[in-house]
Amino acid sequence: MATQEETFKKLVSHCKEYGFVFPSSEIYDGLGAVYDYGQNGVELKNNIKQYWWNAMTRLHDNIVGLDAAIFMHPTTWKASGHVDAFNDPLIDNRDSKKRYRADVLIEDQLAKYDEKIQKEIDKAKKRFGESFDEQMFRQTNPRVKEHIDRREALHARYAKAMNDNNLDELKQIILDEEIVCPISGTRNWTDVRQFNLMFQTEMGSTADGAMTIYLRPETAQGIFVNFLNVQKTGRMKIPFGIAQIGKAFRNEIVARQFVFRMREFEQMEMQFFVRPGEELKWFEHWKQFRLRWHKALGLGDEKYRFHDHDKLAHYANAATDIEFLMPFGFKEVEGIHSRTNFDLSQHAKYSGKKIEYFDPEINQSYTPFVIETSIGVDRMFLSVLCSAYKEETLENGEQRVVLSLPPVLAPVKACIMPLVKKDGLPEKAHEVEELLRYEMNIQYDEKDSIGKRYRRQDAIGTPFCITIDHDTLNDNCVTLRYRDTMQQDRVEISKLHDIIAKAVDMRHLLQNLK
Ligand code: ATP
């Protein structure tokens, strides 16, 4: 059995081989933590975005869209706190010269304790079988208790250091826990210091005084600065939301795990404006709705969990992550934050404009509170691929790699294949293509044996293959082959559209969310 790390490596090369993800500017040896989406990747990504967009805007009468520019007036980032506080605590190992995020090193250490605890539990489960009481075991087994106590102590100390922004204490924790550099194996650490994650550039020519501007590190601020524009022109009544999909940029230091942590990535964010005092009710509402959105894809309910934040950002009064079980553990895919009225108040203060809402129901003006749902398209893409990637041995001993993607997200919905390149079969196949192409992304393939063509489609996750053979010319029936079961049915051409549309149409997914 391949380890999870090996499987992940295979997935990364699969993504490249089959046109999902390429390293950016690869002919120049790539650019760290920047990736390009290939012909299949872009389709999958677009489908994810469409699912999100439709679920957020079409299913909610009170949520509208926005597409704000990436460049924003620099004062935006002063007001939002990003110029002064969007920092990561960094530490260098003097021997390997490698740079790490101090918080990530400590979180990895916490995960190690969790692994140790889990190992003991799994061992005991095997030994005691049916009668095993995990709760009791956790409380009474001395070895497990010791691990739990050490974990809890570390956790408390770490949370406090992060909350107090105490860089010396972060370093001390790394020393006390005897954390070593994974490359050099030594504990020869520098002090911890802060590093701002925003990319800067210049706007205008330097001769007449260029302005330093930032590439946005989140899309949310484009929504906040447009709050009044949208509320007034859309005659929006609170509660209402504004949704946006767009690129964001962060000069990440620990850039690893493929598209999980990129320097240029894409976010899908929704800011929901509510009456002060009602934010926690809405926070709970959006937590549940967003989890349902994820689970509806059928990747496996057990792969999701909430992770509440220990360190609340200075503006937040509640925050949680939706984590997904990646091959490298449970990882954040989406954040849901109750951001109070911090952002709108700050923009009011820095711009000198009044940013308020008059609520006719209570006859009062106020600065609305905000619940934010923020999901990374690329992390979502990765979670879908990780759960879809499968290596199978078939009955005849052959191997196949199949992406069991949810059909609604699959880049290609169906591939149409004439059995041979002659006898009028290609012409018939093109007729079938015409029937489907206006509604879904399909492919036509006449090269190589049918078996090879099936394998190619399995590898990109195409849910249906349609084969046109000599009989088709007489009976107007084709062979419809299903990706996951590899079952083949003889189907009338006139019925094809309905069968495929039923599986790939987003309508059913959305109806289930309502
Ligand atoms: P992390 O703790 O992993 O750095 P974060 O908590 O800073 O993430 P948020 O600021 O809450 O992330 O951003 C919202 C979402 O944007 C995240 O849940 C994630 O899906 C996505 N995201 C953030 N940073 C990146 C990145 N560097 N690459 C890809 N996606 C990202």
mmCIF file of C-alpha atoms in Angstrom, residues 59-280:
data_model
loop_
_atom_site.group_PDB
_atom_site.id
_atom_site.type_symbol
_atom_site.label_atom_id
_atom_site.label_comp_id
_atom_site.label_asym_id
_atom_site.label_seq_id
_atom_site.Cartn_x
_atom_site.Cartn_y
_atom_site.Cartn_z
ATOM 1 C CA LEU A 59 -30.444 30.512 -3.917
ATOM 2 C CA HIS A 60 -30.567 33.680 -1.827
ATOM 3 C CA ASP A 61 -32.754 36.594 -2.894
ATOM 4 C CA ASN A 62 -30.796 38.818 -0.536
ATOM 5 C CA ILE A 63 -27.279 38.075 -1.829
ATOM 6 C CA VAL A 64 -25.872 39.863 -4.870
ATOM 7 C CA GLY A 65 -22.539 39.668 -6.659
ATOM 8 C CA LEU A 66 -19.639 42.044 -7.159
ATOM 9 C CA ASP A 67 -16.382 42.101 -9.103
ATOM 10 C CA ALA A 68 -14.088 44.700 -7.544
ATOM 11 C CA ALA A 69 -10.656 45.588 -8.910
ATOM 12 C CA ILE A 70 -7.548 43.923 -7.527
ATOM 13 C CA PHE A 71 -5.810 47.282 -7.120
ATOM 14 C CA MET A 72 -7.339 49.429 -4.405
ATOM 15 C CA HIS A 73 -6.519 52.775 -2.880
ATOM 16 C CA PRO A 74 -3.620 52.111 -0.462
ATOM 17 C CA THR A 75 -5.491 53.643 2.462
ATOM 18 C CA THR A 76 -7.857 50.658 2.236
ATOM 19 C CA TRP A 77 -5.092 48.476 3.667
ATOM 20 C CA LYS A 78 -4.173 50.958 6.349
ATOM 21 C CA ALA A 79 -7.823 51.009 7.455
ATOM 22 C CA SER A 80 -8.248 47.242 7.327
ATOM 23 C CA GLY A 81 -5.164 46.743 9.485
ATOM 24 C CA HIS A 82 -3.219 44.805 6.869
ATOM 25 C CA VAL A 83 -0.346 47.317 6.607
ATOM 26 C CA ASP A 84 0.352 47.091 10.319
ATOM 27 C CA ALA A 85 -0.827 43.647 11.283
ATOM 28 C CA PHE A 86 -0.926 41.207 8.375
ATOM 29 C CA ASN A 87 2.191 39.438 9.531
ATOM 30 C CA ASP A 88 3.506 35.936 9.962
ATOM 31 C CA PRO A 89 5.996 35.089 12.734
ATOM 32 C CA LEU A 90 9.136 33.813 10.996
ATOM 33 C CA ILE A 91 12.121 31.894 12.264
ATOM 34 C CA ASP A 92 15.268 30.735 10.429
ATOM 35 C CA ASN A 93 17.431 27.717 11.032
ATOM 36 C CA ARG A 94 21.040 28.925 10.916
ATOM 37 C CA ASP A 95 22.419 25.609 9.663
ATOM 38 C CA SER A 96 20.032 24.813 6.809
ATOM 39 C CA LYS A 97 19.331 28.526 6.136
ATOM 40 C CA LYS A 98 15.683 27.505 5.775
ATOM 41 C CA ARG A 99 12.893 29.817 6.880
ATOM 42 C CA TYR A 100 9.792 28.606 8.714
ATOM 43 C CA ARG A 101 6.637 30.023 10.194
ATOM 44 C CA ALA A 102 7.016 29.694 13.936
ATOM 45 C CA ASP A 103 3.280 29.048 14.363
ATOM 46 C CA VAL A 104 3.391 26.252 11.790
ATOM 47 C CA LEU A 105 6.333 24.566 13.534
ATOM 48 C CA ILE A 106 4.393 24.592 16.799
ATOM 49 C CA GLU A 107 1.184 23.402 15.171
ATOM 50 C CA ASP A 108 3.087 20.509 13.615
ATOM 51 C CA GLN A 109 4.342 19.660 17.086
ATOM 52 C CA LEU A 110 0.747 19.655 18.386
ATOM 53 C CA ALA A 111 -0.198 17.331 15.535
ATOM 54 C CA LYS A 112 2.612 15.001 16.609
ATOM 55 C CA TYR A 113 1.100 14.708 20.079
ATOM 56 C CA ASP A 114 -2.278 14.006 18.472
ATOM 57 C CA GLU A 115 -0.728 11.264 16.371
ATOM 58 C CA LYS A 116 0.891 9.658 19.418
ATOM 59 C CA ILE A 117 -2.412 9.711 21.288
ATOM 60 C CA GLN A 118 -4.261 8.255 18.328
ATOM 61 C CA LYS A 119 -1.671 5.494 17.926
ATOM 62 C CA GLU A 120 -2.118 4.362 21.525
ATOM 63 C CA ILE A 121 -5.883 4.420 21.109
ATOM 64 C CA ASP A 122 -5.769 2.397 17.879
ATOM 65 C CA LYS A 123 -3.480 -0.170 19.517
ATOM 66 C CA ALA A 124 -5.778 -0.548 22.500
ATOM 67 C CA LYS A 125 -8.852 -0.743 20.278
ATOM 68 C CA LYS A 126 -7.318 -3.722 18.518
ATOM 69 C CA ARG A 127 -6.412 -5.373 21.803
ATOM 70 C CA PHE A 128 -9.733 -4.908 23.588
ATOM 71 C CA GLY A 129 -12.038 -5.256 20.583
ATOM 72 C CA GLU A 130 -15.751 -4.688 21.160
ATOM 73 C CA SER A 131 -15.449 -3.844 24.829
ATOM 74 C CA PHE A 132 -13.093 -0.900 24.250
ATOM 75 C CA ASP A 133 -14.196 2.324 25.927
ATOM 76 C CA GLU A 134 -12.217 5.157 24.374
ATOM 77 C CA GLN A 135 -13.336 7.815 26.816
ATOM 78 C CA MET A 136 -12.282 5.709 29.769
ATOM 79 C CA PHE A 137 -8.981 4.792 28.135
ATOM 80 C CA ARG A 138 -8.143 8.458 27.521
ATOM 81 C CA GLN A 139 -8.776 9.257 31.165
ATOM 82 C CA THR A 140 -6.971 6.353 32.733
ATOM 83 C CA ASN A 141 -4.097 5.109 30.572
ATOM 84 C CA PRO A 142 -0.976 6.746 32.030
ATOM 85 C CA ARG A 143 0.894 7.031 28.745
ATOM 86 C CA VAL A 144 -2.046 8.592 26.908
ATOM 87 C CA LYS A 145 -2.750 10.874 29.845
ATOM 88 C CA GLU A 146 0.822 12.103 29.772
ATOM 89 C CA HIS A 147 0.609 12.891 26.044
ATOM 90 C CA ILE A 148 -2.733 14.647 26.503
ATOM 91 C CA ASP A 149 -1.428 16.747 29.396
ATOM 92 C CA ARG A 150 1.654 17.777 27.463
ATOM 93 C CA ARG A 151 -0.436 18.609 24.436
ATOM 94 C CA GLU A 152 -2.869 20.699 26.445
ATOM 95 C CA ALA A 153 -0.064 22.580 28.180
ATOM 96 C CA LEU A 154 1.635 23.327 24.874
ATOM 97 C CA HIS A 155 -1.645 24.377 23.337
ATOM 98 C CA ALA A 156 -2.439 26.818 26.136
ATOM 99 C CA ARG A 157 1.027 28.317 26.044
ATOM 100 C CA TYR A 158 0.972 28.653 22.244
ATOM 101 C CA ALA A 159 -2.506 30.234 22.138
ATOM 102 C CA LYS A 160 -1.456 32.791 24.746
ATOM 103 C CA ALA A 161 1.775 33.649 22.915
ATOM 104 C CA MET A 162 -0.117 34.148 19.641
ATOM 105 C CA ASN A 163 -2.794 36.258 21.294
ATOM 106 C CA ASP A 164 -0.215 38.410 23.049
ATOM 107 C CA ASN A 165 1.874 38.588 19.882
ATOM 108 C CA ASN A 166 4.783 37.497 22.058
ATOM 109 C CA LEU A 167 7.569 36.569 19.635
ATOM 110 C CA ASP A 168 10.131 35.732 22.341
ATOM 111 C CA GLU A 169 7.727 33.269 23.884
ATOM 112 C CA LEU A 170 7.131 31.602 20.494
ATOM 113 C CA LYS A 171 10.863 31.045 20.167
ATOM 114 C CA GLN A 172 11.066 29.751 23.737
ATOM 115 C CA ILE A 173 8.308 27.244 23.007
ATOM 116 C CA ILE A 174 10.236 25.978 19.980
ATOM 117 C CA LEU A 175 13.355 25.569 22.140
ATOM 118 C CA ASP A 176 11.520 23.969 25.070
ATOM 119 C CA GLU A 177 9.721 21.500 22.815
ATOM 120 C CA GLU A 178 13.092 20.659 21.239
ATOM 121 C CA ILE A 179 11.695 21.205 17.755
ATOM 122 C CA VAL A 180 14.365 20.566 15.129
ATOM 123 C CA CYS A 181 14.695 21.811 11.547
ATOM 124 C CA PRO A 182 13.473 18.996 9.283
ATOM 125 C CA ILE A 183 16.364 19.682 6.878
ATOM 126 C CA SER A 184 19.410 20.140 9.135
ATOM 127 C CA GLY A 185 18.062 18.295 12.154
ATOM 128 C CA THR A 186 19.450 21.021 14.445
ATOM 129 C CA ARG A 187 17.969 23.426 16.989
ATOM 130 C CA ASN A 188 20.114 26.345 15.903
ATOM 131 C CA TRP A 189 17.255 28.873 15.571
ATOM 132 C CA THR A 190 17.273 32.645 15.051
ATOM 133 C CA ASP A 191 14.874 34.930 16.908
ATOM 134 C CA VAL A 192 11.275 35.084 15.694
ATOM 135 C CA ARG A 193 10.336 38.222 13.763
ATOM 136 C CA GLN A 194 7.313 39.544 11.930
ATOM 137 C CA PHE A 195 7.004 39.536 8.151
ATOM 138 C CA ASN A 196 4.279 41.356 6.199
ATOM 139 C CA LEU A 197 2.577 39.169 3.624
ATOM 140 C CA MET A 198 1.391 41.847 1.216
ATOM 141 C CA PHE A 199 3.013 42.289 -2.192
ATOM 142 C CA GLN A 200 3.770 45.899 -3.098
ATOM 143 C CA THR A 201 4.054 47.578 -6.434
ATOM 144 C CA GLU A 202 4.206 51.119 -7.813
ATOM 145 C CA MET A 203 1.436 52.888 -9.648
ATOM 146 C CA GLY A 204 2.293 55.806 -11.942
ATOM 147 C CA SER A 205 5.752 56.924 -13.060
ATOM 148 C CA THR A 206 8.333 57.682 -10.395
ATOM 149 C CA ALA A 207 9.022 61.118 -11.943
ATOM 150 C CA ASP A 208 5.670 62.539 -10.884
ATOM 151 C CA GLY A 209 5.561 60.710 -7.595
ATOM 152 C CA ALA A 210 4.529 57.082 -7.825
ATOM 153 C CA MET A 211 2.129 55.671 -5.307
ATOM 154 C CA THR A 212 2.920 52.440 -3.477
ATOM 155 C CA ILE A 213 -0.005 50.111 -3.828
ATOM 156 C CA TYR A 214 -0.654 46.555 -2.731
ATOM 157 C CA LEU A 215 -1.936 43.471 -4.442
ATOM 158 C CA ARG A 216 -5.011 42.595 -2.387
ATOM 159 C CA PRO A 217 -4.372 39.817 0.149
ATOM 160 C CA GLU A 218 -8.128 39.120 0.386
ATOM 161 C CA THR A 219 -11.137 40.020 -1.725
ATOM 162 C CA ALA A 220 -13.245 41.102 1.257
ATOM 163 C CA GLN A 221 -12.132 44.738 1.341
ATOM 164 C CA GLY A 222 -13.463 45.303 -2.191
ATOM 165 C CA ILE A 223 -16.857 44.378 -0.774
ATOM 166 C CA PHE A 224 -16.615 46.625 2.290
ATOM 167 C CA VAL A 225 -15.634 49.740 0.335
ATOM 168 C CA ASN A 226 -18.595 49.123 -1.987
ATOM 169 C CA PHE A 227 -21.095 48.541 0.811
ATOM 170 C CA LEU A 228 -22.968 51.808 0.246
ATOM 171 C CA ASN A 229 -22.843 51.561 -3.570
ATOM 172 C CA VAL A 230 -24.452 48.143 -3.591
ATOM 173 C CA GLN A 231 -26.872 48.789 -0.731
ATOM 174 C CA LYS A 232 -28.195 51.974 -2.317
ATOM 175 C CA THR A 233 -28.282 50.981 -6.004
ATOM 176 C CA GLY A 234 -29.642 47.524 -5.210
ATOM 177 C CA ARG A 235 -32.067 48.891 -2.566
ATOM 178 C CA MET A 236 -30.823 46.122 -0.314
ATOM 179 C CA LYS A 237 -32.407 45.652 3.089
ATOM 180 C CA ILE A 238 -30.533 44.215 6.021
ATOM 181 C CA PRO A 239 -29.822 41.339 6.364
ATOM 182 C CA PHE A 240 -28.175 41.046 2.957
ATOM 183 C CA GLY A 241 -24.950 39.750 1.468
ATOM 184 C CA ILE A 242 -22.433 40.584 -1.242
ATOM 185 C CA ALA A 243 -20.548 37.744 -2.905
ATOM 186 C CA GLN A 244 -17.337 37.936 -4.879
ATOM 187 C CA ILE A 245 -14.871 35.596 -6.560
ATOM 188 C CA GLY A 246 -11.391 36.852 -7.341
ATOM 189 C CA LYS A 247 -7.639 36.608 -7.108
ATOM 190 C CA ALA A 248 -5.756 37.339 -3.890
ATOM 191 C CA PHE A 249 -2.015 37.514 -3.278
ATOM 192 C CA ARG A 250 0.077 36.671 -0.231
ATOM 193 C CA ASN A 251 3.828 36.490 -0.003
ATOM 194 C CA GLU A 252 3.651 33.170 1.828
ATOM 195 C CA ILE A 253 6.883 31.975 3.369
ATOM 196 C CA VAL A 254 6.086 28.360 3.930
ATOM 197 C CA ALA A 255 4.901 27.654 0.426
ATOM 198 C CA ARG A 256 4.303 23.948 0.165
ATOM 199 C CA GLN A 257 1.683 21.315 -0.450
ATOM 200 C CA PHE A 258 1.019 22.194 -4.049
ATOM 201 C CA VAL A 259 -2.025 24.436 -4.608
ATOM 202 C CA PHE A 260 -2.878 24.337 -0.897
ATOM 203 C CA ARG A 261 -0.693 27.353 -0.167
ATOM 204 C CA MET A 262 0.011 29.586 -3.124
ATOM 205 C CA ARG A 263 1.304 33.112 -3.512
ATOM 206 C CA GLU A 264 -1.395 33.911 -6.065
ATOM 207 C CA PHE A 265 -4.704 32.203 -5.386
ATOM 208 C CA GLU A 266 -8.410 32.685 -5.736
ATOM 209 C CA GLN A 267 -11.032 33.295 -3.087
ATOM 210 C CA MET A 268 -14.810 33.049 -3.022
ATOM 211 C CA GLU A 269 -16.016 35.372 -0.299
ATOM 212 C CA MET A 270 -19.391 36.507 0.912
ATOM 213 C CA GLN A 271 -19.928 39.276 3.432
ATOM 214 C CA PHE A 272 -23.328 39.167 5.093
ATOM 215 C CA PHE A 273 -24.469 42.406 6.741
ATOM 216 C CA VAL A 274 -26.695 42.089 9.792
ATOM 217 C CA ARG A 275 -28.213 44.104 12.620
ATOM 218 C CA PRO A 276 -25.835 44.487 15.602
ATOM 219 C CA GLY A 277 -26.614 41.855 18.216
ATOM 220 C CA GLU A 278 -27.850 39.344 15.631
ATOM 221 C CA GLU A 279 -24.400 38.365 14.388
ATOM 222 C CA LEU A 280 -23.969 35.172 16.378
#
